[in-house]
Amino acid sequence: MLKLFSNQLPAQLKKGLAPVYLVFGEEPLQKMEALDDIRSAAKTAGFDDRQSFINEAQFDWADFFNEMNSMSLFTPRQLLELDLGTAKLSPAAQDALKKIPALLHPDLILVLHAAKTATEFAKQSWFKALAETGVQVQFYPLDDYQFMRWLKERAASLGVKLQTDALQLLQHHAAGNLLAAKQELEKLALTQHGQWLDAAFLQQYLADQSHFSVFQLVDSVLSGQGEEALHRLDRLLAQDQEAVMIAWQLQKEALLLLQLKTMEQQGVMAQDYFKKFSIWPKRQPLYQQALLRLSGNWLQHLLQELACFDRALKSGQLSHPEVALAHLVTLFINPVPKLFSLQQQLAD
């Protein structure tokens, strides 16, 4: 099995085409560009006919298999794409997919793709069989460092010259949304090609199109980035993320931090308590920063505030839950005098 990240695909395609491509990931731009790269390489190699199918309700597998077996007089070489959709594969769909390896032939390139990770499929027999002869292209949402590197590379490829403050502003406004960042850079390439641009200039053109997950909010909270944490919270709420889910994740992290702090105070080595709670090395510095910043007593107070928020939200006592969430996020950033608390406010 050959596994590639999306940025490795173009070089691999130049070496030759595989009979099967398995393209899976949750970041839409990387998926779209990977599919475009495969289509372009296939067309260059003479696979002029392209047919696309989507596995959705009432999908007719007979039509798909007929297309696999069909041979056109004028375009004998074919690229066949199957979007596996968003729903879990039914047993019938899995049985159908098991038939594919026996139907592959030299005049066909098959692309299976979905807007989800391959984890759901990796242990299924059809996936294993196709992976043996194919190429798996995988990609993931970019973290802050990877996104900044992507911005620099994409801007350079388009002839857009952004000063450091402009890059930081674009990252802020389009974080987690590569498609929005791509569109902004392409517009700048058309109107400001080759000119050095600073943040003051860029501010006139940008709208906040950043897109975050709750886990990215947690990262900024753990690292103590107050302004960025509140920005991510604001964008999550604008994305209609439920307040109760945000609070639940914050409560989970506060409880974990308290457990880590307790073990730390008992003399347990950091490597041991990170191992106990399966915290990956890449994420360990985030927790170390939070543990240095927050005491055990403060974490106890934070958990009490989170519990109060949960009770008040479920009982309908909170008229502005977004304000209360901002308060909770702020408590993670730095211990402050307890001049205000949800417990006090709701008790009055």
PDB file of N, CA, C and O in Angstrom, residues 289-320:
ATOM      1  N   GLN A 289       1.881  24.019  29.400  1.00  0.00           N
ATOM      2  CA  GLN A 289       1.656  25.453  29.569  1.00  0.00           C
ATOM      3  C   GLN A 289       0.488  25.715  30.520  1.00  0.00           C
ATOM      4  O   GLN A 289       0.565  26.587  31.388  1.00  0.00           O
ATOM      5  N   ALA A 290      -0.603  24.975  30.343  1.00  0.00           N
ATOM      6  CA  ALA A 290      -1.773  25.169  31.190  1.00  0.00           C
ATOM      7  C   ALA A 290      -1.487  24.793  32.639  1.00  0.00           C
ATOM      8  O   ALA A 290      -1.928  25.474  33.576  1.00  0.00           O
ATOM      9  N   LEU A 291      -0.724  23.719  32.854  1.00  0.00           N
ATOM     10  CA  LEU A 291      -0.399  23.281  34.210  1.00  0.00           C
ATOM     11  C   LEU A 291       0.504  24.285  34.926  1.00  0.00           C
ATOM     12  O   LEU A 291       0.406  24.459  36.151  1.00  0.00           O
ATOM     13  N   LEU A 292       1.379  24.944  34.189  1.00  0.00           N
ATOM     14  CA  LEU A 292       2.225  25.984  34.787  1.00  0.00           C
ATOM     15  C   LEU A 292       1.403  27.203  35.184  1.00  0.00           C
ATOM     16  O   LEU A 292       1.714  27.897  36.161  1.00  0.00           O
ATOM     17  N   ARG A 293       0.345  27.450  34.444  1.00  0.00           N
ATOM     18  CA  ARG A 293      -0.452  28.668  34.592  1.00  0.00           C
ATOM     19  C   ARG A 293      -1.562  28.534  35.631  1.00  0.00           C
ATOM     20  O   ARG A 293      -1.909  29.507  36.306  1.00  0.00           O
ATOM     21  N   LEU A 294      -2.116  27.345  35.769  1.00  0.00           N
ATOM     22  CA  LEU A 294      -3.324  27.155  36.577  1.00  0.00           C
ATOM     23  C   LEU A 294      -3.052  26.238  37.769  1.00  0.00           C
ATOM     24  O   LEU A 294      -2.539  25.137  37.607  1.00  0.00           O
ATOM     25  N   SER A 295      -3.441  26.681  38.941  1.00  0.00           N
ATOM     26  CA  SER A 295      -3.253  25.882  40.155  1.00  0.00           C
ATOM     27  C   SER A 295      -4.393  24.879  40.312  1.00  0.00           C
ATOM     28  O   SER A 295      -5.439  24.981  39.664  1.00  0.00           O
ATOM     29  N   GLY A 296      -4.192  23.934  41.219  1.00  0.00           N
ATOM     30  CA  GLY A 296      -5.239  22.964  41.499  1.00  0.00           C
ATOM     31  C   GLY A 296      -6.493  23.622  42.051  1.00  0.00           C
ATOM     32  O   GLY A 296      -7.620  23.273  41.677  1.00  0.00           O
ATOM     33  N   ASN A 297      -6.312  24.603  42.935  1.00  0.00           N
ATOM     34  CA  ASN A 297      -7.467  25.307  43.512  1.00  0.00           C
ATOM     35  C   ASN A 297      -8.240  26.064  42.429  1.00  0.00           C
ATOM     36  O   ASN A 297      -9.472  26.109  42.452  1.00  0.00           O
ATOM     37  N   TRP A 298      -7.490  26.680  41.501  1.00  0.00           N
ATOM     38  CA  TRP A 298      -8.167  27.425  40.431  1.00  0.00           C
ATOM     39  C   TRP A 298      -8.952  26.485  39.517  1.00  0.00           C
ATOM     40  O   TRP A 298     -10.059  26.799  39.083  1.00  0.00           O
ATOM     41  N   LEU A 299      -8.385  25.328  39.240  1.00  0.00           N
ATOM     42  CA  LEU A 299      -9.084  24.354  38.407  1.00  0.00           C
ATOM     43  C   LEU A 299     -10.357  23.847  39.089  1.00  0.00           C
ATOM     44  O   LEU A 299     -11.373  23.603  38.430  1.00  0.00           O
ATOM     45  N   GLN A 300     -10.308  23.717  40.418  1.00  0.00           N
ATOM     46  CA  GLN A 300     -11.518  23.345  41.166  1.00  0.00           C
ATOM     47  C   GLN A 300     -12.593  24.414  40.995  1.00  0.00           C
ATOM     48  O   GLN A 300     -13.769  24.110  40.760  1.00  0.00           O
ATOM     49  N   HIS A 301     -12.185  25.683  41.111  1.00  0.00           N
ATOM     50  CA  HIS A 301     -13.123  26.800  40.925  1.00  0.00           C
ATOM     51  C   HIS A 301     -13.683  26.797  39.502  1.00  0.00           C
ATOM     52  O   HIS A 301     -14.888  26.998  39.292  1.00  0.00           O
ATOM     53  N   LEU A 302     -12.822  26.542  38.532  1.00  0.00           N
ATOM     54  CA  LEU A 302     -13.240  26.523  37.135  1.00  0.00           C
ATOM     55  C   LEU A 302     -14.272  25.421  36.886  1.00  0.00           C
ATOM     56  O   LEU A 302     -15.276  25.632  36.195  1.00  0.00           O
ATOM     57  N   LEU A 303     -14.048  24.262  37.476  1.00  0.00           N
ATOM     58  CA  LEU A 303     -15.012  23.164  37.330  1.00  0.00           C
ATOM     59  C   LEU A 303     -16.350  23.504  37.981  1.00  0.00           C
ATOM     60  O   LEU A 303     -17.415  23.149  37.460  1.00  0.00           O
ATOM     61  N   GLN A 304     -16.316  24.217  39.098  1.00  0.00           N
ATOM     62  CA  GLN A 304     -17.564  24.647  39.741  1.00  0.00           C
ATOM     63  C   GLN A 304     -18.319  25.638  38.851  1.00  0.00           C
ATOM     64  O   GLN A 304     -19.546  25.578  38.731  1.00  0.00           O
ATOM     65  N   GLU A 305     -17.585  26.536  38.201  1.00  0.00           N
ATOM     66  CA  GLU A 305     -18.204  27.497  37.293  1.00  0.00           C
ATOM     67  C   GLU A 305     -18.816  26.783  36.076  1.00  0.00           C
ATOM     68  O   GLU A 305     -19.911  27.119  35.622  1.00  0.00           O
ATOM     69  N   LEU A 306     -18.106  25.801  35.569  1.00  0.00           N
ATOM     70  CA  LEU A 306     -18.610  25.041  34.420  1.00  0.00           C
ATOM     71  C   LEU A 306     -19.870  24.249  34.794  1.00  0.00           C
ATOM     72  O   LEU A 306     -20.821  24.171  34.011  1.00  0.00           O
ATOM     73  N   ALA A 307     -19.873  23.676  35.992  1.00  0.00           N
ATOM     74  CA  ALA A 307     -21.056  22.941  36.443  1.00  0.00           C
ATOM     75  C   ALA A 307     -22.239  23.878  36.610  1.00  0.00           C
ATOM     76  O   ALA A 307     -23.382  23.547  36.272  1.00  0.00           O
ATOM     77  N   CYS A 308     -21.978  25.077  37.120  1.00  0.00           N
ATOM     78  CA  CYS A 308     -23.032  26.079  37.283  1.00  0.00           C
ATOM     79  C   CYS A 308     -23.593  26.493  35.915  1.00  0.00           C
ATOM     80  O   CYS A 308     -24.811  26.631  35.754  1.00  0.00           O
ATOM     81  N   PHE A 309     -22.693  26.677  34.940  1.00  0.00           N
ATOM     82  CA  PHE A 309     -23.136  27.022  33.582  1.00  0.00           C
ATOM     83  C   PHE A 309     -24.055  25.938  33.029  1.00  0.00           C
ATOM     84  O   PHE A 309     -25.107  26.232  32.448  1.00  0.00           O
ATOM     85  N   ASP A 310     -23.665  24.691  33.215  1.00  0.00           N
ATOM     86  CA  ASP A 310     -24.454  23.575  32.694  1.00  0.00           C
ATOM     87  C   ASP A 310     -25.858  23.558  33.298  1.00  0.00           C
ATOM     88  O   ASP A 310     -26.858  23.413  32.584  1.00  0.00           O
ATOM     89  N   ARG A 311     -25.941  23.736  34.618  1.00  0.00           N
ATOM     90  CA  ARG A 311     -27.247  23.736  35.287  1.00  0.00           C
ATOM     91  C   ARG A 311     -28.106  24.901  34.811  1.00  0.00           C
ATOM     92  O   ARG A 311     -29.295  24.742  34.519  1.00  0.00           O
ATOM     93  N   ALA A 312     -27.481  26.073  34.727  1.00  0.00           N
ATOM     94  CA  ALA A 312     -28.229  27.274  34.357  1.00  0.00           C
ATOM     95  C   ALA A 312     -28.705  27.218  32.908  1.00  0.00           C
ATOM     96  O   ALA A 312     -29.821  27.636  32.588  1.00  0.00           O
ATOM     97  N   LEU A 313     -27.861  26.675  32.013  1.00  0.00           N
ATOM     98  CA  LEU A 313     -28.245  26.583  30.609  1.00  0.00           C
ATOM     99  C   LEU A 313     -29.431  25.632  30.433  1.00  0.00           C
ATOM    100  O   LEU A 313     -30.395  25.944  29.732  1.00  0.00           O
ATOM    101  N   LYS A 314     -29.360  24.479  31.114  1.00  0.00           N
ATOM    102  CA  LYS A 314     -30.417  23.480  30.966  1.00  0.00           C
ATOM    103  C   LYS A 314     -31.724  23.908  31.619  1.00  0.00           C
ATOM    104  O   LYS A 314     -32.799  23.456  31.218  1.00  0.00           O
ATOM    105  N   SER A 315     -31.643  24.794  32.613  1.00  0.00           N
ATOM    106  CA  SER A 315     -32.866  25.259  33.292  1.00  0.00           C
ATOM    107  C   SER A 315     -33.403  26.555  32.686  1.00  0.00           C
ATOM    108  O   SER A 315     -34.404  27.094  33.147  1.00  0.00           O
ATOM    109  N   GLY A 316     -32.701  27.080  31.667  1.00  0.00           N
ATOM    110  CA  GLY A 316     -33.164  28.293  30.999  1.00  0.00           C
ATOM    111  C   GLY A 316     -32.878  29.574  31.742  1.00  0.00           C
ATOM    112  O   GLY A 316     -33.495  30.609  31.466  1.00  0.00           O
ATOM    113  N   GLN A 317     -31.935  29.562  32.674  1.00  0.00           N
ATOM    114  CA  GLN A 317     -31.627  30.765  33.458  1.00  0.00           C
ATOM    115  C   GLN A 317     -30.697  31.735  32.740  1.00  0.00           C
ATOM    116  O   GLN A 317     -30.599  32.892  33.126  1.00  0.00           O
ATOM    117  N   LEU A 318     -30.008  31.243  31.711  1.00  0.00           N
ATOM    118  CA  LEU A 318     -29.024  32.090  31.022  1.00  0.00           C
ATOM    119  C   LEU A 318     -29.663  32.773  29.820  1.00  0.00           C
ATOM    120  O   LEU A 318     -30.041  32.126  28.853  1.00  0.00           O
ATOM    121  N   SER A 319     -29.746  34.078  29.870  1.00  0.00           N
ATOM    122  CA  SER A 319     -30.304  34.815  28.732  1.00  0.00           C
ATOM    123  C   SER A 319     -29.246  35.063  27.663  1.00  0.00           C
ATOM    124  O   SER A 319     -29.564  35.237  26.478  1.00  0.00           O
ATOM    125  N   HIS A 320     -27.952  35.091  28.059  1.00  0.00           N
ATOM    126  CA  HIS A 320     -26.858  35.318  27.117  1.00  0.00           C
ATOM    127  C   HIS A 320     -25.754  34.281  27.359  1.00  0.00           C
ATOM    128  O   HIS A 320     -24.704  34.614  27.929  1.00  0.00           O
TER     129      HIS A 320
END
